[in-house]
Amino acid sequence: MKTPSPRGIALTVALSAALAAGCSAPAPPPAQESGSGPEQAPAEVSAAEPRLALTYDGGVLIVDETNLTVVDDVPLGGFTRLAPAGDGRHVMISTEGGFRALDTGSWSERHGDHRHHYSGPAALTETVFPAGKPGHVVAHGGTTALFDDATGRAELIDPFGLAATEGVTDSESYTAPHAHHGVAVALADGSLLVTLGDSDSRTGIALLDSSRREIARTEECPGVHGEAVAEGETIVFGCQDGMMIYRNGTFTKATSRDDYGRIGNQAGSPVSPVVLGDYKTDPDADLERPETVALVDTRTAEIRLVDLGTSYTFRSLGRGPDGEAVVLGTDGALHVLDPESGETIRRMDVLAQWTEPEDWQTPRPALSVSGRTAFVTDPATDSLHAVDLVSGDIRTGSLPHTPNEISGT
């Protein structure tokens, strides 16, 4: 695994012994304090048991992907956001005071020629990376970047250190010249992409080498927001007038056909050069409910617009196992598109029709794709649907709380 350089400001955060969970030895680690489930030591199991994390008003539910049962309920006050930590085990919780690691209690690791699988209770660890306004979490290139909008500071961590038995994890930090709602992406060669902006505006992206010396930049991405990774470690960022594409040291602009054609949310796939994005055209709208999505070809910088015939939200975008573009519409259906042609491959009814709420923090159906399965939350019925993107089969599980955000490990 790649270990971030200790250069810059290093932060070591001690883990509570009761919450520590090791993954460096074949034997399962000791028991940890879980949510509302029974306390027990993680046990080795015969096969991987991937889990989902779903936020609700008051905590985080941990759900088994296979049978959709709730395996743990971790209490946590306030509005929380979550994202994969990058180690296939933890999720990062964005909450008051910083980014906090939540151990989902299920993971796999290799020992010699064999892969071992472990399963146990979930735990909200005491590993906290301080942030005044925790924002985007991006796991890429063996490093996870945690961006603090209040300071412009990007904390770069080795996600596999979150479960280290010694109870500490090293990190490197980089602070942008000005605080802004931004994002950072660590590349496999040790370089770093970071957005440019301040409290009034955001203008573009800079490329920093492994010594954090700026070696390239573009300021042709007004309102830069979000990121995604496409085939061949191509990184894209959304702009108010299209999308900025980074590949091998070069920035290329994909320009929208509209003067204001904002692609603020993106979904990439490692097996596709095409990126799926939302597409908004009204700069004055308090809440725009678009019915068009963007398919951006990173090879040619061309944008194909596809009319879905239904609106969707920023939690509606995903990618299938072969790079299919997947969109959850307010018509209650999953729309699966060929990313190259934009043609609809299949349409599957999953939910009743719904309307995007005015407040972005209010629960609405959300999409998370794992392999060939699309997981869709249903706040109206307090349930979770698992949709096979190939066969169309749908499984449904009940939830004890109204789900909001969803993330997989």
mmCIF file of C-alpha atoms in Angstrom:
data_model
loop_
_atom_site.group_PDB
_atom_site.id
_atom_site.type_symbol
_atom_site.label_atom_id
_atom_site.label_comp_id
_atom_site.label_asym_id
_atom_site.label_seq_id
_atom_site.Cartn_x
_atom_site.Cartn_y
_atom_site.Cartn_z
ATOM 1 C CA MET A 1 0.000 0.000 0.000
ATOM 2 C CA LYS A 2 1.106 3.577 -0.462
ATOM 3 C CA THR A 3 2.086 5.466 2.693
ATOM 4 C CA PRO A 4 1.662 9.250 2.552
ATOM 5 C CA SER A 5 4.751 11.339 3.093
ATOM 6 C CA PRO A 6 5.175 12.856 6.572
ATOM 7 C CA ARG A 7 6.154 16.154 4.938
ATOM 8 C CA GLY A 8 4.178 19.177 6.019
ATOM 9 C CA ILE A 9 1.986 19.093 9.058
ATOM 10 C CA ALA A 10 1.691 15.584 10.431
ATOM 11 C CA LEU A 11 -1.250 14.575 12.519
ATOM 12 C CA THR A 12 -1.380 11.468 14.655
ATOM 13 C CA VAL A 13 -4.658 10.587 16.247
ATOM 14 C CA ALA A 14 -4.745 8.045 19.037
ATOM 15 C CA LEU A 15 -7.429 5.386 18.873
ATOM 16 C CA SER A 16 -9.175 4.304 22.029
ATOM 17 C CA ALA A 17 -8.117 0.764 22.952
ATOM 18 C CA ALA A 18 -11.750 -0.249 23.272
ATOM 19 C CA LEU A 19 -12.428 0.936 19.745
ATOM 20 C CA ALA A 20 -9.282 -0.289 18.005
ATOM 21 C CA ALA A 21 -9.654 -2.932 15.308
ATOM 22 C CA GLY A 22 -6.514 -4.462 13.808
ATOM 23 C CA CYS A 23 -6.184 -6.007 10.363
ATOM 24 C CA SER A 24 -2.473 -6.764 10.174
ATOM 25 C CA ALA A 25 -2.552 -10.263 11.699
ATOM 26 C CA PRO A 26 -4.441 -13.389 10.661
ATOM 27 C CA ALA A 27 -6.228 -13.659 14.010
ATOM 28 C CA PRO A 28 -9.368 -11.498 14.429
ATOM 29 C CA PRO A 29 -8.840 -8.336 16.501
ATOM 30 C CA PRO A 30 -10.325 -7.887 19.973
ATOM 31 C CA ALA A 31 -13.901 -6.864 20.562
ATOM 32 C CA GLN A 32 -14.792 -3.201 20.185
ATOM 33 C CA GLU A 33 -17.611 -1.040 21.411
ATOM 34 C CA SER A 34 -20.371 -1.196 18.832
ATOM 35 C CA GLY A 35 -23.586 0.706 18.316
ATOM 36 C CA SER A 36 -26.761 -0.855 19.702
ATOM 37 C CA GLY A 37 -25.792 -4.412 18.707
ATOM 38 C CA PRO A 38 -24.259 -6.998 21.029
ATOM 39 C CA GLU A 39 -20.596 -6.698 21.936
ATOM 40 C CA GLN A 40 -18.586 -9.484 20.370
ATOM 41 C CA ALA A 41 -15.202 -10.084 18.804
ATOM 42 C CA PRO A 42 -15.107 -10.020 14.997
ATOM 43 C CA ALA A 43 -14.954 -13.570 13.680
ATOM 44 C CA GLU A 44 -13.430 -15.005 10.538
ATOM 45 C CA VAL A 45 -16.136 -15.969 8.044
ATOM 46 C CA SER A 46 -16.072 -18.063 4.879
ATOM 47 C CA ALA A 47 -16.916 -15.283 2.431
ATOM 48 C CA ALA A 48 -16.884 -11.509 2.235
ATOM 49 C CA GLU A 49 -19.895 -9.808 3.827
ATOM 50 C CA PRO A 50 -19.981 -6.297 2.336
ATOM 51 C CA ARG A 51 -21.967 -3.694 4.223
ATOM 52 C CA LEU A 52 -23.734 -0.414 3.602
ATOM 53 C CA ALA A 53 -23.870 2.621 5.867
ATOM 54 C CA LEU A 54 -27.060 4.698 5.879
ATOM 55 C CA THR A 55 -27.484 7.917 7.840
ATOM 56 C CA TYR A 56 -30.693 8.859 9.583
ATOM 57 C CA ASP A 57 -31.712 11.608 11.990
ATOM 58 C CA GLY A 58 -29.932 10.330 15.069
ATOM 59 C CA GLY A 59 -27.324 7.915 13.795
ATOM 60 C CA VAL A 60 -26.006 5.524 11.169
ATOM 61 C CA LEU A 61 -27.469 2.142 10.225
ATOM 62 C CA ILE A 62 -25.111 -0.640 9.110
ATOM 63 C CA VAL A 63 -26.822 -2.988 6.656
ATOM 64 C CA ASP A 64 -25.672 -6.319 5.223
ATOM 65 C CA GLU A 65 -25.626 -5.979 1.419
ATOM 66 C CA THR A 66 -26.549 -9.618 0.860
ATOM 67 C CA ASN A 67 -29.715 -9.983 2.927
ATOM 68 C CA LEU A 68 -30.497 -6.290 3.593
ATOM 69 C CA THR A 69 -30.724 -6.838 7.346
ATOM 70 C CA VAL A 70 -29.654 -4.155 9.805
ATOM 71 C CA VAL A 71 -26.606 -5.525 11.622
ATOM 72 C CA ASP A 72 -25.899 -2.456 13.759
ATOM 73 C CA ASP A 73 -27.298 0.938 14.704
ATOM 74 C CA VAL A 74 -24.694 3.532 15.687
ATOM 75 C CA PRO A 75 -26.165 6.575 17.498
ATOM 76 C CA LEU A 76 -24.817 9.935 16.350
ATOM 77 C CA GLY A 77 -26.376 13.340 16.846
ATOM 78 C CA GLY A 78 -26.704 16.107 14.274
ATOM 79 C CA PHE A 79 -26.795 16.064 10.495
ATOM 80 C CA THR A 80 -24.056 13.788 9.186
ATOM 81 C CA ARG A 81 -22.580 13.058 5.770
ATOM 82 C CA LEU A 82 -20.575 9.978 4.854
ATOM 83 C CA ALA A 83 -18.214 8.634 2.214
ATOM 84 C CA PRO A 84 -16.040 5.532 1.738
ATOM 85 C CA ALA A 85 -12.735 5.897 3.581
ATOM 86 C CA GLY A 86 -10.887 3.964 0.878
ATOM 87 C CA ASP A 87 -9.889 0.791 2.743
ATOM 88 C CA GLY A 88 -12.989 -1.293 2.020
ATOM 89 C CA ARG A 89 -13.891 -1.253 5.702
ATOM 90 C CA HIS A 90 -14.398 2.224 7.149
ATOM 91 C CA VAL A 91 -16.560 5.173 6.149
ATOM 92 C CA MET A 92 -15.700 8.751 7.015
ATOM 93 C CA ILE A 93 -18.407 10.656 8.840
ATOM 94 C CA SER A 94 -18.472 14.420 8.272
ATOM 95 C CA THR A 95 -19.815 15.797 11.504
ATOM 96 C CA GLU A 96 -19.325 18.686 13.917
ATOM 97 C CA GLY A 97 -15.633 19.073 14.689
ATOM 98 C CA GLY A 98 -14.203 17.111 11.791
ATOM 99 C CA PHE A 99 -14.045 13.820 9.924
ATOM 100 C CA ARG A 100 -14.645 10.751 12.089
ATOM 101 C CA ALA A 101 -13.967 7.158 11.093
ATOM 102 C CA LEU A 102 -16.737 4.594 11.450
ATOM 103 C CA ASP A 103 -15.722 0.923 11.305
ATOM 104 C CA THR A 104 -18.446 -1.036 9.505
ATOM 105 C CA GLY A 105 -17.173 -4.241 11.140
ATOM 106 C CA SER A 106 -16.675 -6.230 7.936
ATOM 107 C CA TRP A 107 -13.527 -6.500 5.869
ATOM 108 C CA SER A 108 -11.216 -8.759 3.888
ATOM 109 C CA GLU A 109 -7.435 -9.001 3.817
ATOM 110 C CA ARG A 110 -4.782 -11.212 2.285
ATOM 111 C CA HIS A 111 -2.376 -13.343 4.320
ATOM 112 C CA GLY A 112 0.141 -15.111 2.098
ATOM 113 C CA ASP A 113 -1.717 -16.856 -0.704
ATOM 114 C CA HIS A 114 -5.112 -16.698 0.986
ATOM 115 C CA ARG A 115 -7.707 -14.004 1.482
ATOM 116 C CA HIS A 116 -9.404 -13.950 4.882
ATOM 117 C CA HIS A 117 -12.771 -12.368 5.661
ATOM 118 C CA TYR A 118 -13.876 -10.957 9.017
ATOM 119 C CA SER A 119 -17.236 -9.858 10.356
ATOM 120 C CA GLY A 120 -18.249 -8.254 13.626
ATOM 121 C CA PRO A 121 -20.017 -5.272 15.221
ATOM 122 C CA ALA A 122 -19.704 -1.783 13.800
ATOM 123 C CA ALA A 123 -18.004 0.930 15.829
ATOM 124 C CA LEU A 124 -17.777 4.689 15.752
ATOM 125 C CA THR A 125 -14.059 5.048 16.423
ATOM 126 C CA GLU A 126 -12.344 7.891 18.237
ATOM 127 C CA THR A 127 -10.220 8.670 15.193
ATOM 128 C CA VAL A 128 -11.113 12.267 14.341
ATOM 129 C CA PHE A 129 -9.374 14.509 11.820
ATOM 130 C CA PRO A 130 -10.250 18.054 12.939
ATOM 131 C CA ALA A 131 -12.052 20.305 10.465
ATOM 132 C CA GLY A 132 -14.041 23.489 10.942
ATOM 133 C CA LYS A 133 -16.345 22.629 8.044
ATOM 134 C CA PRO A 134 -15.702 19.079 6.815
ATOM 135 C CA GLY A 135 -16.428 18.735 3.118
ATOM 136 C CA HIS A 136 -15.422 16.406 0.299
ATOM 137 C CA VAL A 137 -13.784 13.028 0.949
ATOM 138 C CA VAL A 138 -11.905 11.559 -2.033
ATOM 139 C CA ALA A 139 -10.192 8.157 -1.916
ATOM 140 C CA HIS A 140 -7.794 7.615 -4.810
ATOM 141 C CA GLY A 141 -4.250 6.509 -5.533
ATOM 142 C CA GLY A 142 -3.836 4.804 -2.154
ATOM 143 C CA THR A 143 -4.521 8.061 -0.304
ATOM 144 C CA THR A 144 -7.741 9.601 1.015
ATOM 145 C CA ALA A 145 -8.049 13.402 0.900
ATOM 146 C CA LEU A 146 -10.254 15.109 3.495
ATOM 147 C CA PHE A 147 -11.015 18.734 2.580
ATOM 148 C CA ASP A 148 -11.896 21.338 5.218
ATOM 149 C CA ASP A 149 -13.915 24.132 3.614
ATOM 150 C CA ALA A 150 -13.338 26.418 6.624
ATOM 151 C CA THR A 151 -9.565 26.523 6.164
ATOM 152 C CA GLY A 152 -8.822 25.154 2.686
ATOM 153 C CA ARG A 153 -6.786 22.418 4.319
ATOM 154 C CA ALA A 154 -6.585 18.978 2.709
ATOM 155 C CA GLU A 155 -5.623 16.166 5.083
ATOM 156 C CA LEU A 156 -4.043 13.279 3.185
ATOM 157 C CA ILE A 157 -4.254 9.970 5.009
ATOM 158 C CA ASP A 158 -3.381 6.341 4.426
ATOM 159 C CA PRO A 159 -6.850 4.802 4.872
ATOM 160 C CA PHE A 160 -5.424 1.399 5.784
ATOM 161 C CA GLY A 161 -3.895 3.010 8.857
ATOM 162 C CA LEU A 162 -7.382 3.548 10.293
ATOM 163 C CA ALA A 163 -7.352 -0.030 11.572
ATOM 164 C CA ALA A 164 -3.690 -0.153 12.610
ATOM 165 C CA THR A 165 -3.167 -2.153 15.799
ATOM 166 C CA GLU A 166 -0.711 0.432 17.128
ATOM 167 C CA GLY A 167 -3.592 2.863 17.283
ATOM 168 C CA VAL A 168 -2.215 5.770 15.236
ATOM 169 C CA THR A 169 -2.390 6.919 11.652
ATOM 170 C CA ASP A 170 -0.015 9.366 10.009
ATOM 171 C CA SER A 171 -1.163 12.065 7.647
ATOM 172 C CA GLU A 172 0.208 14.864 5.542
ATOM 173 C CA SER A 173 -1.643 18.125 5.046
ATOM 174 C CA TYR A 174 -1.715 20.798 2.378
ATOM 175 C CA THR A 175 -3.454 24.131 2.868
ATOM 176 C CA ALA A 176 -4.708 26.090 -0.131
ATOM 177 C CA PRO A 177 -3.949 29.833 -0.291
ATOM 178 C CA HIS A 178 -7.593 30.634 0.516
ATOM 179 C CA ALA A 179 -10.410 28.789 2.241
ATOM 180 C CA HIS A 180 -13.220 27.693 -0.069
ATOM 181 C CA HIS A 181 -15.688 24.895 -0.740
ATOM 182 C CA GLY A 182 -13.160 22.705 -2.467
ATOM 183 C CA VAL A 183 -11.804 19.274 -3.163
ATOM 184 C CA ALA A 184 -8.411 17.571 -3.422
ATOM 185 C CA VAL A 185 -7.433 14.407 -5.277
ATOM 186 C CA ALA A 186 -4.190 12.519 -4.578
ATOM 187 C CA LEU A 187 -2.718 10.783 -7.622
ATOM 188 C CA ALA A 188 -0.876 7.479 -7.709
ATOM 189 C CA ASP A 189 2.489 9.152 -8.419
ATOM 190 C CA GLY A 190 2.266 11.290 -5.253
ATOM 191 C CA SER A 191 1.120 14.486 -6.964
ATOM 192 C CA LEU A 192 -2.001 16.351 -5.876
ATOM 193 C CA LEU A 193 -4.862 18.088 -7.648
ATOM 194 C CA VAL A 194 -6.548 20.822 -5.601
ATOM 195 C CA THR A 195 -9.223 23.365 -6.450
ATOM 196 C CA LEU A 196 -8.590 27.114 -6.597
ATOM 197 C CA GLY A 197 -10.910 29.619 -4.984
ATOM 198 C CA ASP A 198 -11.837 31.794 -2.027
ATOM 199 C CA SER A 199 -14.958 32.708 -0.090
ATOM 200 C CA ASP A 200 -16.348 34.665 -3.052
ATOM 201 C CA SER A 201 -15.611 32.455 -6.043
ATOM 202 C CA ARG A 202 -13.997 29.251 -7.294
ATOM 203 C CA THR A 203 -12.064 29.397 -10.527
ATOM 204 C CA GLY A 204 -10.088 26.272 -11.348
ATOM 205 C CA ILE A 205 -7.626 23.566 -10.367
ATOM 206 C CA ALA A 206 -3.888 23.394 -9.632
ATOM 207 C CA LEU A 207 -1.537 20.426 -10.027
ATOM 208 C CA LEU A 208 1.110 20.079 -7.312
ATOM 209 C CA ASP A 209 4.058 17.709 -7.494
ATOM 210 C CA SER A 210 5.056 15.363 -4.650
ATOM 211 C CA SER A 211 6.902 18.266 -2.975
ATOM 212 C CA ARG A 212 3.700 20.317 -3.263
ATOM 213 C CA ARG A 213 5.228 22.715 -5.759
ATOM 214 C CA GLU A 214 2.688 23.965 -8.297
ATOM 215 C CA ILE A 215 3.548 22.712 -11.772
ATOM 216 C CA ALA A 216 0.331 23.396 -13.704
ATOM 217 C CA ARG A 217 -2.986 25.137 -13.297
ATOM 218 C CA THR A 218 -6.162 26.126 -15.079
ATOM 219 C CA GLU A 219 -8.494 28.957 -14.162
ATOM 220 C CA GLU A 220 -11.056 28.109 -16.822
ATOM 221 C CA CYS A 221 -13.455 26.242 -14.561
ATOM 222 C CA PRO A 222 -15.773 28.787 -12.920
ATOM 223 C CA GLY A 223 -17.688 27.474 -9.933
ATOM 224 C CA VAL A 224 -15.549 24.319 -9.833
ATOM 225 C CA HIS A 225 -17.332 21.624 -7.818
ATOM 226 C CA GLY A 226 -16.986 17.893 -7.306
ATOM 227 C CA GLU A 227 -14.737 15.332 -8.956
ATOM 228 C CA ALA A 228 -14.772 11.890 -10.512
ATOM 229 C CA VAL A 229 -12.232 9.395 -11.826
ATOM 230 C CA ALA A 230 -12.562 7.876 -15.269
ATOM 231 C CA GLU A 231 -10.623 5.173 -17.108
ATOM 232 C CA GLY A 232 -6.843 5.550 -17.061
ATOM 233 C CA GLU A 233 -6.642 7.797 -13.983
ATOM 234 C CA THR A 234 -8.389 10.613 -15.794
ATOM 235 C CA ILE A 235 -9.736 13.094 -13.239
ATOM 236 C CA VAL A 236 -12.635 15.429 -13.969
ATOM 237 C CA PHE A 237 -14.057 18.431 -12.141
ATOM 238 C CA GLY A 238 -17.426 20.083 -12.682
ATOM 239 C CA CYS A 239 -17.682 23.687 -13.899
ATOM 240 C CA GLN A 240 -20.543 26.155 -14.379
ATOM 241 C CA ASP A 241 -19.896 25.948 -18.111
ATOM 242 C CA GLY A 242 -18.898 22.333 -18.570
ATOM 243 C CA MET A 243 -16.218 20.034 -17.201
ATOM 244 C CA MET A 244 -12.444 20.210 -16.734
ATOM 245 C CA ILE A 245 -10.529 17.046 -17.658
ATOM 246 C CA TYR A 246 -7.086 16.224 -16.270
ATOM 247 C CA ARG A 247 -4.905 13.518 -17.785
ATOM 248 C CA ASN A 248 -1.118 13.032 -17.671
ATOM 249 C CA GLY A 249 -0.254 16.573 -16.633
ATOM 250 C CA THR A 250 -2.633 18.321 -19.043
ATOM 251 C CA PHE A 251 -5.953 20.105 -18.491
ATOM 252 C CA THR A 252 -8.606 20.014 -21.232
ATOM 253 C CA LYS A 253 -11.953 21.814 -21.126
ATOM 254 C CA ALA A 254 -15.232 20.227 -22.205
ATOM 255 C CA THR A 255 -17.473 23.243 -22.854
ATOM 256 C CA SER A 256 -21.243 23.214 -22.412
ATOM 257 C CA ARG A 257 -23.459 24.277 -25.289
ATOM 258 C CA ASP A 258 -25.182 26.740 -22.915
ATOM 259 C CA ASP A 259 -23.448 29.798 -21.447
ATOM 260 C CA TYR A 260 -24.506 28.401 -18.077
ATOM 261 C CA GLY A 261 -24.417 24.636 -18.367
ATOM 262 C CA ARG A 262 -23.396 23.494 -14.895
ATOM 263 C CA ILE A 263 -22.098 19.979 -14.255
ATOM 264 C CA GLY A 264 -21.728 20.087 -10.489
ATOM 265 C CA ASN A 265 -22.034 16.382 -9.663
ATOM 266 C CA GLN A 266 -20.274 13.570 -11.469
ATOM 267 C CA ALA A 267 -20.009 9.761 -11.464
ATOM 268 C CA GLY A 268 -17.009 8.063 -13.036
ATOM 269 C CA SER A 269 -16.064 4.465 -13.798
ATOM 270 C CA PRO A 270 -12.582 2.899 -13.994
ATOM 271 C CA VAL A 271 -13.688 0.935 -17.071
ATOM 272 C CA SER A 272 -15.185 3.834 -19.030
ATOM 273 C CA PRO A 273 -13.678 7.023 -20.506
ATOM 274 C CA VAL A 274 -17.118 8.660 -20.312
ATOM 275 C CA VAL A 275 -18.232 10.499 -17.169
ATOM 276 C CA LEU A 276 -21.868 10.890 -16.116
ATOM 277 C CA GLY A 277 -22.878 14.284 -14.773
ATOM 278 C CA ASP A 278 -25.931 16.318 -13.914
ATOM 279 C CA TYR A 279 -26.747 19.319 -16.120
ATOM 280 C CA LYS A 280 -28.332 22.568 -14.970
ATOM 281 C CA THR A 281 -29.038 25.669 -17.066
ATOM 282 C CA ASP A 282 -30.724 28.199 -14.738
ATOM 283 C CA PRO A 283 -28.173 30.253 -12.754
ATOM 284 C CA ASP A 284 -30.938 32.008 -10.796
ATOM 285 C CA ALA A 285 -32.903 28.950 -9.668
ATOM 286 C CA ASP A 286 -33.131 28.293 -5.937
ATOM 287 C CA LEU A 287 -33.840 24.666 -6.817
ATOM 288 C CA GLU A 288 -33.568 23.473 -10.396
ATOM 289 C CA ARG A 289 -35.013 20.067 -11.183
ATOM 290 C CA PRO A 290 -33.179 19.096 -14.379
ATOM 291 C CA GLU A 291 -34.365 16.346 -16.726
ATOM 292 C CA THR A 292 -31.169 16.225 -18.785
ATOM 293 C CA VAL A 293 -27.930 14.444 -17.875
ATOM 294 C CA ALA A 294 -24.486 14.947 -19.394
ATOM 295 C CA LEU A 295 -22.233 12.200 -20.758
ATOM 296 C CA VAL A 296 -18.729 13.656 -21.125
ATOM 297 C CA ASP A 297 -16.213 11.794 -23.291
ATOM 298 C CA THR A 298 -12.827 12.470 -21.695
ATOM 299 C CA ARG A 299 -11.025 11.383 -24.889
ATOM 300 C CA THR A 300 -12.614 14.043 -27.093
ATOM 301 C CA ALA A 301 -13.908 16.563 -24.494
ATOM 302 C CA GLU A 302 -17.344 16.281 -26.083
ATOM 303 C CA ILE A 303 -20.553 16.559 -24.041
ATOM 304 C CA ARG A 304 -23.593 14.503 -25.025
ATOM 305 C CA LEU A 305 -26.851 15.626 -23.412
ATOM 306 C CA VAL A 306 -29.544 13.035 -22.790
ATOM 307 C CA ASP A 307 -33.156 13.919 -21.979
ATOM 308 C CA LEU A 308 -34.461 11.425 -19.412
ATOM 309 C CA GLY A 309 -38.040 12.681 -19.423
ATOM 310 C CA THR A 310 -37.913 12.874 -15.622
ATOM 311 C CA SER A 311 -36.023 14.911 -13.061
ATOM 312 C CA TYR A 312 -33.416 13.566 -10.633
ATOM 313 C CA THR A 313 -31.191 14.853 -7.810
ATOM 314 C CA PHE A 314 -27.520 15.025 -6.862
ATOM 315 C CA ARG A 315 -27.909 11.664 -5.082
ATOM 316 C CA SER A 316 -29.223 9.973 -8.234
ATOM 317 C CA LEU A 317 -26.038 9.234 -10.201
ATOM 318 C CA GLY A 318 -24.152 5.920 -10.347
ATOM 319 C CA ARG A 319 -22.199 3.589 -12.623
ATOM 320 C CA GLY A 320 -22.775 -0.066 -13.455
ATOM 321 C CA PRO A 321 -20.210 -2.891 -13.578
ATOM 322 C CA ASP A 322 -19.450 -2.324 -17.282
ATOM 323 C CA GLY A 323 -19.510 1.461 -17.034
ATOM 324 C CA GLU A 324 -23.243 1.859 -17.620
ATOM 325 C CA ALA A 325 -24.617 5.255 -16.613
ATOM 326 C CA VAL A 326 -27.297 4.757 -13.953
ATOM 327 C CA VAL A 327 -29.746 7.499 -12.955
ATOM 328 C CA LEU A 328 -32.502 7.318 -10.343
ATOM 329 C CA GLY A 329 -35.404 9.439 -11.556
ATOM 330 C CA THR A 330 -38.216 11.102 -9.647
ATOM 331 C CA ASP A 331 -40.513 8.897 -11.747
ATOM 332 C CA GLY A 332 -39.373 6.110 -9.402
ATOM 333 C CA ALA A 333 -37.346 4.274 -12.040
ATOM 334 C CA LEU A 334 -33.698 3.424 -12.566
ATOM 335 C CA HIS A 335 -32.608 4.540 -16.029
ATOM 336 C CA VAL A 336 -29.581 2.596 -17.313
ATOM 337 C CA LEU A 337 -27.823 4.276 -20.256
ATOM 338 C CA ASP A 338 -25.097 3.225 -22.667
ATOM 339 C CA PRO A 339 -22.369 5.793 -21.861
ATOM 340 C CA GLU A 340 -21.076 5.878 -25.437
ATOM 341 C CA SER A 341 -24.374 6.375 -27.276
ATOM 342 C CA GLY A 342 -26.648 7.702 -24.558
ATOM 343 C CA GLU A 343 -29.279 5.142 -25.513
ATOM 344 C CA THR A 344 -31.417 3.614 -22.761
ATOM 345 C CA ILE A 345 -30.358 0.014 -22.135
ATOM 346 C CA ARG A 346 -33.128 -0.696 -19.662
ATOM 347 C CA ARG A 347 -35.594 1.052 -17.363
ATOM 348 C CA MET A 348 -36.657 -0.532 -14.072
ATOM 349 C CA ASP A 349 -39.473 0.721 -11.840
ATOM 350 C CA VAL A 350 -38.338 0.668 -8.217
ATOM 351 C CA LEU A 351 -40.198 3.355 -6.229
ATOM 352 C CA ALA A 352 -43.377 5.359 -6.333
ATOM 353 C CA GLN A 353 -43.054 8.765 -7.968
ATOM 354 C CA TRP A 354 -41.486 11.358 -5.681
ATOM 355 C CA THR A 355 -40.572 15.043 -5.588
ATOM 356 C CA GLU A 356 -37.214 16.495 -4.658
ATOM 357 C CA PRO A 357 -37.551 18.395 -1.345
ATOM 358 C CA GLU A 358 -36.607 22.067 -1.164
ATOM 359 C CA ASP A 359 -34.036 21.555 1.613
ATOM 360 C CA TRP A 360 -31.024 19.551 0.398
ATOM 361 C CA GLN A 361 -30.601 17.970 3.838
ATOM 362 C CA THR A 362 -34.123 16.518 3.801
ATOM 363 C CA PRO A 363 -34.172 12.773 3.028
ATOM 364 C CA ARG A 364 -34.893 11.829 -0.556
ATOM 365 C CA PRO A 365 -34.263 8.573 -2.457
ATOM 366 C CA ALA A 366 -30.535 8.007 -2.909
ATOM 367 C CA LEU A 367 -28.524 5.643 -5.092
ATOM 368 C CA SER A 368 -25.376 3.610 -4.385
ATOM 369 C CA VAL A 369 -24.061 1.016 -6.854
ATOM 370 C CA SER A 370 -21.911 -1.963 -5.842
ATOM 371 C CA GLY A 371 -20.929 -4.276 -8.694
ATOM 372 C CA ARG A 372 -24.093 -5.220 -10.559
ATOM 373 C CA THR A 373 -26.391 -4.199 -7.697
ATOM 374 C CA ALA A 374 -27.978 -0.763 -7.328
ATOM 375 C CA PHE A 375 -29.066 0.062 -3.788
ATOM 376 C CA VAL A 376 -31.890 2.592 -3.557
ATOM 377 C CA THR A 377 -33.149 4.128 -0.330
ATOM 378 C CA ASP A 378 -36.877 4.749 0.045
ATOM 379 C CA PRO A 379 -37.580 7.361 2.746
ATOM 380 C CA ALA A 380 -41.327 7.253 2.048
ATOM 381 C CA THR A 381 -41.535 3.620 3.221
ATOM 382 C CA ASP A 382 -38.404 3.384 5.432
ATOM 383 C CA SER A 383 -36.970 0.684 3.221
ATOM 384 C CA LEU A 384 -33.968 -0.223 1.090
ATOM 385 C CA HIS A 385 -34.170 -1.808 -2.370
ATOM 386 C CA ALA A 386 -31.445 -3.868 -4.040
ATOM 387 C CA VAL A 387 -31.818 -3.938 -7.828
ATOM 388 C CA ASP A 388 -29.868 -6.331 -10.038
ATOM 389 C CA LEU A 389 -28.859 -4.133 -12.968
ATOM 390 C CA VAL A 390 -28.565 -7.142 -15.284
ATOM 391 C CA SER A 391 -31.613 -9.258 -14.435
ATOM 392 C CA GLY A 392 -33.853 -6.522 -13.053
ATOM 393 C CA ASP A 393 -34.625 -8.546 -9.915
ATOM 394 C CA ILE A 394 -35.479 -6.420 -6.873
ATOM 395 C CA ARG A 395 -35.047 -7.297 -3.193
ATOM 396 C CA THR A 396 -36.401 -5.102 -0.404
ATOM 397 C CA GLY A 397 -35.475 -4.743 3.245
ATOM 398 C CA SER A 398 -37.195 -2.785 6.015
ATOM 399 C CA LEU A 399 -35.373 -0.128 8.030
ATOM 400 C CA PRO A 400 -36.092 1.041 11.595
ATOM 401 C CA HIS A 401 -35.444 4.680 10.670
ATOM 402 C CA THR A 402 -35.928 6.988 7.677
ATOM 403 C CA PRO A 403 -32.748 6.774 5.572
ATOM 404 C CA ASN A 404 -30.945 9.793 4.182
ATOM 405 C CA GLU A 405 -27.422 9.286 2.767
ATOM 406 C CA ILE A 406 -25.982 5.920 1.732
ATOM 407 C CA SER A 407 -22.449 4.660 1.210
ATOM 408 C CA GLY A 408 -20.892 1.259 0.628
ATOM 409 C CA THR A 409 -17.554 -0.254 1.582
#
